[in-house]
Short mmCIF file of C-alpha atoms and ligand atoms in Angstrom, two decimals:
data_model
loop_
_atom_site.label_atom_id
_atom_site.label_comp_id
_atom_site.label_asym_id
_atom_site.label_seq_id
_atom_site.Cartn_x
_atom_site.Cartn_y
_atom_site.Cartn_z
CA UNK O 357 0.00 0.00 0.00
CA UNK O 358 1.43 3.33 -0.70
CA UNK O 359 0.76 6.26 1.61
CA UNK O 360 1.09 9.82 0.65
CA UNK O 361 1.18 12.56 3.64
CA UNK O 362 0.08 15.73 3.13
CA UNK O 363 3.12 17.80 3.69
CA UNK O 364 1.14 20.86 4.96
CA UNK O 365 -0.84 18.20 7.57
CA UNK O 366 -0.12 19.13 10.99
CA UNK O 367 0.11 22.70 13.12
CA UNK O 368 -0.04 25.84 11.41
CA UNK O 369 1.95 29.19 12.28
CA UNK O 370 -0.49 30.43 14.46
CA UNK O 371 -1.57 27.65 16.49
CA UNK O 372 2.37 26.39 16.97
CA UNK O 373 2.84 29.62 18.38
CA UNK O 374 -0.22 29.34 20.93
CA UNK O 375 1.05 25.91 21.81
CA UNK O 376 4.32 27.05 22.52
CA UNK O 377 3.21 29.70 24.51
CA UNK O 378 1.37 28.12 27.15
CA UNK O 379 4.45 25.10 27.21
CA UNK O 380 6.77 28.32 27.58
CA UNK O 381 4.61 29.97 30.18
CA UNK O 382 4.82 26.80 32.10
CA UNK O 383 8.32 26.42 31.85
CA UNK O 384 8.99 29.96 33.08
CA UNK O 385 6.88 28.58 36.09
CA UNK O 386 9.02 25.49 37.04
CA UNK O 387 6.70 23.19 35.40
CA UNK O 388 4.83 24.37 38.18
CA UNK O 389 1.32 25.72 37.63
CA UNK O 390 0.69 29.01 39.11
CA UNK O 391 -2.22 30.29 38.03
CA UNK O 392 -1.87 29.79 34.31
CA UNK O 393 -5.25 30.01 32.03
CA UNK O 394 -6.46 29.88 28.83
CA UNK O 395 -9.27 31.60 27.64
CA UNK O 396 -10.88 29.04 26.25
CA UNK O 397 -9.29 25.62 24.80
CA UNK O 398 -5.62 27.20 23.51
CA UNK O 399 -6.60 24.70 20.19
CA UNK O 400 -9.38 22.64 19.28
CA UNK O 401 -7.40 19.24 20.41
CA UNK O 402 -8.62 17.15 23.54
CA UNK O 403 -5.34 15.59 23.61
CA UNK O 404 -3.50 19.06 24.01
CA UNK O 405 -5.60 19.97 26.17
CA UNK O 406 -5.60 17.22 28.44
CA UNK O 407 -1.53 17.51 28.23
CA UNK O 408 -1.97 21.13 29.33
CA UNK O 409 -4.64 20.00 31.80
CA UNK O 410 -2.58 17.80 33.79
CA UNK O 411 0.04 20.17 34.08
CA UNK O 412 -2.37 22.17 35.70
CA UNK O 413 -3.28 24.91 32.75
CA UNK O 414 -6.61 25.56 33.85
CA UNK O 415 -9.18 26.15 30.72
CA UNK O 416 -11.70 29.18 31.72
CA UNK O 417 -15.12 28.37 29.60
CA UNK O 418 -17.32 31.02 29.88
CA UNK O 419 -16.65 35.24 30.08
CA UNK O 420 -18.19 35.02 33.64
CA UNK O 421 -15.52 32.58 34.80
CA UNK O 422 -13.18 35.03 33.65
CA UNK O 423 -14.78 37.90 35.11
CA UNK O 424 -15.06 36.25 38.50
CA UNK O 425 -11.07 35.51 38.30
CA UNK O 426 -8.93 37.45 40.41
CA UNK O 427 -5.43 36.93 39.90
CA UNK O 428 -3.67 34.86 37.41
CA UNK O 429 -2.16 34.92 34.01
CA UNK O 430 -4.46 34.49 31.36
CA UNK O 431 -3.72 33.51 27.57
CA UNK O 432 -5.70 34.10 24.87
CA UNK O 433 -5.60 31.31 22.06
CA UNK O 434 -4.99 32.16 18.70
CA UNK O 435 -8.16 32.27 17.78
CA UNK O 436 -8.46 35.59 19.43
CA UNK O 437 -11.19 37.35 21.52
CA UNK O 438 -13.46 40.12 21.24
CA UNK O 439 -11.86 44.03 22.67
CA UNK O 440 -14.10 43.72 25.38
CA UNK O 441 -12.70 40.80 26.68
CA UNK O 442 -9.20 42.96 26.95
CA UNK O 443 -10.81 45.41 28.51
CA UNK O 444 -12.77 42.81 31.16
CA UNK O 445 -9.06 41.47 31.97
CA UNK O 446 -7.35 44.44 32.38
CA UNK O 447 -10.17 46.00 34.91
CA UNK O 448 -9.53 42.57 36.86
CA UNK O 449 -5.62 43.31 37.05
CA UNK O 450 -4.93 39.96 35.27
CA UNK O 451 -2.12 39.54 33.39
CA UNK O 452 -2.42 39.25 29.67
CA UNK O 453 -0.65 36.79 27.16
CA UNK O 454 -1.81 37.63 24.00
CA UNK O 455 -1.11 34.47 21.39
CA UNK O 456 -3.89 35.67 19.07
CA UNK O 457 -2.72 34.87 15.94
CA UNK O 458 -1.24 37.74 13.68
CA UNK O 459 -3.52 36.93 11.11
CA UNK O 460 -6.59 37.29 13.01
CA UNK O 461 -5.00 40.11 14.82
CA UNK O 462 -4.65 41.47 11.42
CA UNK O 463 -8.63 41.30 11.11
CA UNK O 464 -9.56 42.64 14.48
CA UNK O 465 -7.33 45.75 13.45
CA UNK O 466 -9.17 45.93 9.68
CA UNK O 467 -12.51 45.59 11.40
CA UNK O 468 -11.72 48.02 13.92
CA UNK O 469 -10.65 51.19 11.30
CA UNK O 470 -13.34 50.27 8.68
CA UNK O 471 -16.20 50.02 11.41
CA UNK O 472 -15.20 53.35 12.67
CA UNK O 473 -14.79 55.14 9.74
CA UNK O 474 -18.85 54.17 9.08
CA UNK O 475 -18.40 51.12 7.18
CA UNK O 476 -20.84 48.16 7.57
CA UNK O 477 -18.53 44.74 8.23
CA UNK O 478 -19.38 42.10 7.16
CA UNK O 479 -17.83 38.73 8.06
CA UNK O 480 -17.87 35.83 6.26
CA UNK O 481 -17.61 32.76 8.25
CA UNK O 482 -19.85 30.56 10.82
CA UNK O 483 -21.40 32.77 13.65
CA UNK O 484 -20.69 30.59 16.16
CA UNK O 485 -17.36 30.21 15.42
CA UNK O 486 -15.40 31.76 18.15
CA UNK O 487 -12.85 33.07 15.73
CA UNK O 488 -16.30 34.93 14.13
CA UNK O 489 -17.04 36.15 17.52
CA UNK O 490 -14.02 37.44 18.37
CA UNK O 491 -13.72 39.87 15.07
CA UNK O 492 -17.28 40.66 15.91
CA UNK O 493 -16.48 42.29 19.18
CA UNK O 494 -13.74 44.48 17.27
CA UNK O 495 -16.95 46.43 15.00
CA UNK O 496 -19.18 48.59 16.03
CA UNK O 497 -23.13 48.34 15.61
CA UNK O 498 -23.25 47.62 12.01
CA UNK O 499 -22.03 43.84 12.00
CA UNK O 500 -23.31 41.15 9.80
CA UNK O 501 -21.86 37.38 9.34
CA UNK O 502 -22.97 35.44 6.09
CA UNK O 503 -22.44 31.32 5.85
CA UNK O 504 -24.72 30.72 3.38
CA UNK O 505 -26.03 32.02 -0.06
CA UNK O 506 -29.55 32.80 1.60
CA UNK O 507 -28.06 34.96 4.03
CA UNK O 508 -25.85 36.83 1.45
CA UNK O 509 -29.04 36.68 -0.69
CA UNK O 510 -31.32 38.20 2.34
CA UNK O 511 -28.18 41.15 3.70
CA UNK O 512 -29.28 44.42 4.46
CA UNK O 513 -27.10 47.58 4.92
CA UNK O 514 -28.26 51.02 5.58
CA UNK O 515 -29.22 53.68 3.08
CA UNK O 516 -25.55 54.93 1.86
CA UNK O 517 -23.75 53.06 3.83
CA UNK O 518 -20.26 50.98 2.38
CA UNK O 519 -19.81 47.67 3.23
CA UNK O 520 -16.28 46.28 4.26
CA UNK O 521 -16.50 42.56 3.83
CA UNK O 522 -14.01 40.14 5.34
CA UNK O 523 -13.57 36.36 6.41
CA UNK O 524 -12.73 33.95 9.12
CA UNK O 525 -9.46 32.75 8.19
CA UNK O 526 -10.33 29.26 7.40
CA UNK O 527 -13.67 29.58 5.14
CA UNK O 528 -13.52 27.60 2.54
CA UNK O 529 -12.43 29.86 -0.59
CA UNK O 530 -14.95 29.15 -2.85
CA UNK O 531 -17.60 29.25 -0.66
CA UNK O 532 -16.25 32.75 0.43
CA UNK O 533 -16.18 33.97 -3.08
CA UNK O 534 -20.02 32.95 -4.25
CA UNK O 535 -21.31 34.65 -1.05
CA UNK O 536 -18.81 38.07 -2.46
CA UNK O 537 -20.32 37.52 -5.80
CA UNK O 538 -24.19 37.62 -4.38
CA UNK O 539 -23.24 40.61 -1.49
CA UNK O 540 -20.92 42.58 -4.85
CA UNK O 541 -24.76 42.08 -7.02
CA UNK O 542 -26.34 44.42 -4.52
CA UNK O 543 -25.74 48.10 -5.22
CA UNK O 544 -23.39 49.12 -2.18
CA UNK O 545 -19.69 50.51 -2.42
CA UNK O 546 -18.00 47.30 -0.94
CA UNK O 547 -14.87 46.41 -0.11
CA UNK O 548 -13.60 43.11 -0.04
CA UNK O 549 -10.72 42.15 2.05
CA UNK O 550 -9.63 38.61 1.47
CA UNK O 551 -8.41 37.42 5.00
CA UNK O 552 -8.51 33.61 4.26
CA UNK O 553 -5.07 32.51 5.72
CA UNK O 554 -2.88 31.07 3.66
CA UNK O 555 -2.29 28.01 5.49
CA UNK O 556 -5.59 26.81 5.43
CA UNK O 557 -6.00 27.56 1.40
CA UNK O 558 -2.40 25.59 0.60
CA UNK O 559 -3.77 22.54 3.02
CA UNK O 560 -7.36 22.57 1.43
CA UNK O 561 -5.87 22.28 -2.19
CA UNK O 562 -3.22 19.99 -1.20
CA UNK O 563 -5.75 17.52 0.37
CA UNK O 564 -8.25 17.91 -2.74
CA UNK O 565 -4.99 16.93 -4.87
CA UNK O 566 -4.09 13.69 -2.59
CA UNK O 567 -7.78 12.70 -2.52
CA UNK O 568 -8.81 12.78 -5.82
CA UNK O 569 -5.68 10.18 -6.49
CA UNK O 570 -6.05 7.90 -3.97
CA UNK O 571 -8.57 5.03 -2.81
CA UNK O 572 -8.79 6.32 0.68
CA UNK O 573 -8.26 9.11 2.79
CA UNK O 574 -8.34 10.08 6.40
CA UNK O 575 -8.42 13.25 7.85
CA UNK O 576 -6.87 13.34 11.68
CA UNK O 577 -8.01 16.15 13.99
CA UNK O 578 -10.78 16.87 16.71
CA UNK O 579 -14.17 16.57 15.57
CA UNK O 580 -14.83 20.34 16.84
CA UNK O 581 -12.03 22.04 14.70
CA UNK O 582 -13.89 23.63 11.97
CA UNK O 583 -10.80 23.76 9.47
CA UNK O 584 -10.99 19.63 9.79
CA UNK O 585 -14.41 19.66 9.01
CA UNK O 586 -13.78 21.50 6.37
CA UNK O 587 -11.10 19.61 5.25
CA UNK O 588 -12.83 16.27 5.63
CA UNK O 589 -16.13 17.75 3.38
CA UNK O 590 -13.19 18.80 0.53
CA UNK O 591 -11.84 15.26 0.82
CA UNK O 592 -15.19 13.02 0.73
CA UNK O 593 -16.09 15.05 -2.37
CA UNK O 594 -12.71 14.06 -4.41
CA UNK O 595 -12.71 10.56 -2.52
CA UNK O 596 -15.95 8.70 -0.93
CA UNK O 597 -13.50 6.42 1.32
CA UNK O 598 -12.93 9.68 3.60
CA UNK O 599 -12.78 8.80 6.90
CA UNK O 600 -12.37 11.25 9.81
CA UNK O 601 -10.58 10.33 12.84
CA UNK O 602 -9.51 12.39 16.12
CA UNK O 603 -6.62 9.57 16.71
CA UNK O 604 -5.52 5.91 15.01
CA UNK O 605 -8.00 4.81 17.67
CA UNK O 606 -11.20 6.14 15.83
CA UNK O 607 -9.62 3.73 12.74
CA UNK O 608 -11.28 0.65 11.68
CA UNK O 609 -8.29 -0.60 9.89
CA UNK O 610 -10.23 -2.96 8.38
CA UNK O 611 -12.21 -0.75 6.26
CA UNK O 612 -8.97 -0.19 4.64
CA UNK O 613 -7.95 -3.61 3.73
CA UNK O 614 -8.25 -3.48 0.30
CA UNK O 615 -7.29 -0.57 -0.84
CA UNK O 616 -4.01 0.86 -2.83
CA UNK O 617 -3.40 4.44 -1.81
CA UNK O 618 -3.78 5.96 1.25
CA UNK O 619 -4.11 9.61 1.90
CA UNK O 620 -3.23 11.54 5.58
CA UNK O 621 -4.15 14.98 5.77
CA UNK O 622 -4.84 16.70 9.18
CA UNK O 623 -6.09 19.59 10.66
CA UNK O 624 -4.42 23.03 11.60
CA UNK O 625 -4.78 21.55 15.57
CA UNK O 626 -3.73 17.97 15.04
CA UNK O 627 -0.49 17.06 16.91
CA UNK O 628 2.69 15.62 14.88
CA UNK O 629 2.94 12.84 17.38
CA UNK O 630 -0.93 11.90 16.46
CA UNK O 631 -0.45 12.05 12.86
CA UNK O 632 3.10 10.03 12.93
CA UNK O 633 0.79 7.28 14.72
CA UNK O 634 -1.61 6.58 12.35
CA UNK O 635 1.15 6.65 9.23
CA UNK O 636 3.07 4.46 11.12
CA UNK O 637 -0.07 2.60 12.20
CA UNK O 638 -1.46 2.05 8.34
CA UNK O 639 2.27 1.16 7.17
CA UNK O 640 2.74 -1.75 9.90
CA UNK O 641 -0.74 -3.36 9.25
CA UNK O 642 -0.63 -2.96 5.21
S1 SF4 K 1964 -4.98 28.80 10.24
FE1 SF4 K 1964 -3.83 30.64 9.71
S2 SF4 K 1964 -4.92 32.25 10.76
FE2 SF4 K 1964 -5.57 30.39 11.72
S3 SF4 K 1964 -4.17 30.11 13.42
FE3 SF4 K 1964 -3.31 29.01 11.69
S4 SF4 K 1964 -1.86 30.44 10.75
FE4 SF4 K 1964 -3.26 31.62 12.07
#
């Protein structure tokens, strides 16, 4: 059986650097933890987070744990946070690690000018997303998010009013560029501001590549990462054998048996170590 790896399967900039952070923080603590949190899961991986866990990185939830916490150090993941949250931190004299990831800083700031120079902003991406509602909470009032043609279809902005249009940085591009051709149809000065990251466009097309050679394909990373998901509806379309796995455990690796070519691809949050696994795994048994 031959296996081809996605080379760009694995941790991106931006979530390498949150990683790091938090194992950095810890170090600078003795190992030790002393009051260390993350706002939030630092990366949509349970094993990660577990890691971090039992090192005693404590994951606040909810904005009312963090407003009921005292003292501590607090890191914000890179999918970033809203400005109030800064401002809810800073009034509770915690201290601030910021591992937001430039690119989504890089939004927040965009957001920030166009909403207050008038603009309506609209974001492309999945509401509940908390990427989405972190860039939210940099615009004023006049915020819209689109996912889907009938809500580009249905959009609304003020008499006169320009429209700034950007996206979470891991929509999928084509999907981001139908919903700008249906908003672009509507007769409002709009700007569109392409803030798909890189990373997630160069793994998308690499897995659509791999898939539509091979028999099979798995996708490794938590079922709640959204850029896996993503990656895992690119791959079933190019390959029906898709399967989606959090680690070699979720594999039947029966349902491979008679197969050729095997494809690995993994999401932005999915660990080396988990991804060496399953290779390894598939090469020993085939
Ligand atoms: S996918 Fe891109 S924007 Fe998102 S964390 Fe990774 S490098 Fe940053």
């Amino acid at each position: 059986m031959e296996i081809i790896r996605a080379k760009t399967a694995g941790f991106c900039f931006g979530v390498r650097r949150a990683v790091e952070t938090v194992y950095k923080q810890l170090e600078k603590n003795g190992g030790e933890n002393t009051g260390i949190y993350t706002f939030g899961p630092i990366i949509h991986n349970e094993e990660v987070v577990k890691d971090m866990e039992k090192k005693g990185v404590r994951v606040l939830r909810t904005e009312e744990e963090l407003k009921q916490l005292e003292k501590g150090t607090v890191i914000i993941r890179s999918h970033g946070v809203a400005e109030q949250v800064y401002r809810e931190m800073e009034a509770n004299g915690l201290e601030i690690i910021d591992a937001t990831c430039p690119f989504v800083k890089k939004i927040h700031n965009i957001v920030k000018k166009e909403s207050g120079e008038g603009k309506h902003i609209v974001i492309i991406g999945n509401p509940d997303h908390p990427e989405v509602e972190g860039i939210r909470g940099w615009a004023g009032a006049d915020v819209t998010v689109v996912q889907t043609p009938e809500e580009a279809e249905k959009f609304s902005a003020g008499e006169g009013k320009k429209v700034c249009i950007v996206s979470q940085t891991t929509f999928n591009y084509n999907k981001f560029k139908e919903l700008v051709e249906i908003l672009s149809k509507k007769s409002y000065d709009v700007s569109v501001l392409n803030t798909i990251c890189n990373a997630t466009k160069e793994r998308q097309t690499e897995a659509r590549s791999i898939a539509e050679e091979v028999d099979a394909m798995i996708v490794i990373g938590d079922k709640h990462s959204s850029n896996t998901q993503k990656l895992f509806e690119i791959c079933q379309n190019a390959c029906k054998d898709t399967y989606y796995i959090q680690t070699l455990d979720d594999l039947d690796l029966n349902q491979l048996g008679s197969v050729e070519t095997v494809g690995i691809t993994a999401g932005a949050s999915t660990p080396n170590n988990i991804i060496e696994e399953v290779q390894n795994n598939v090469r020993i048994i085939f």
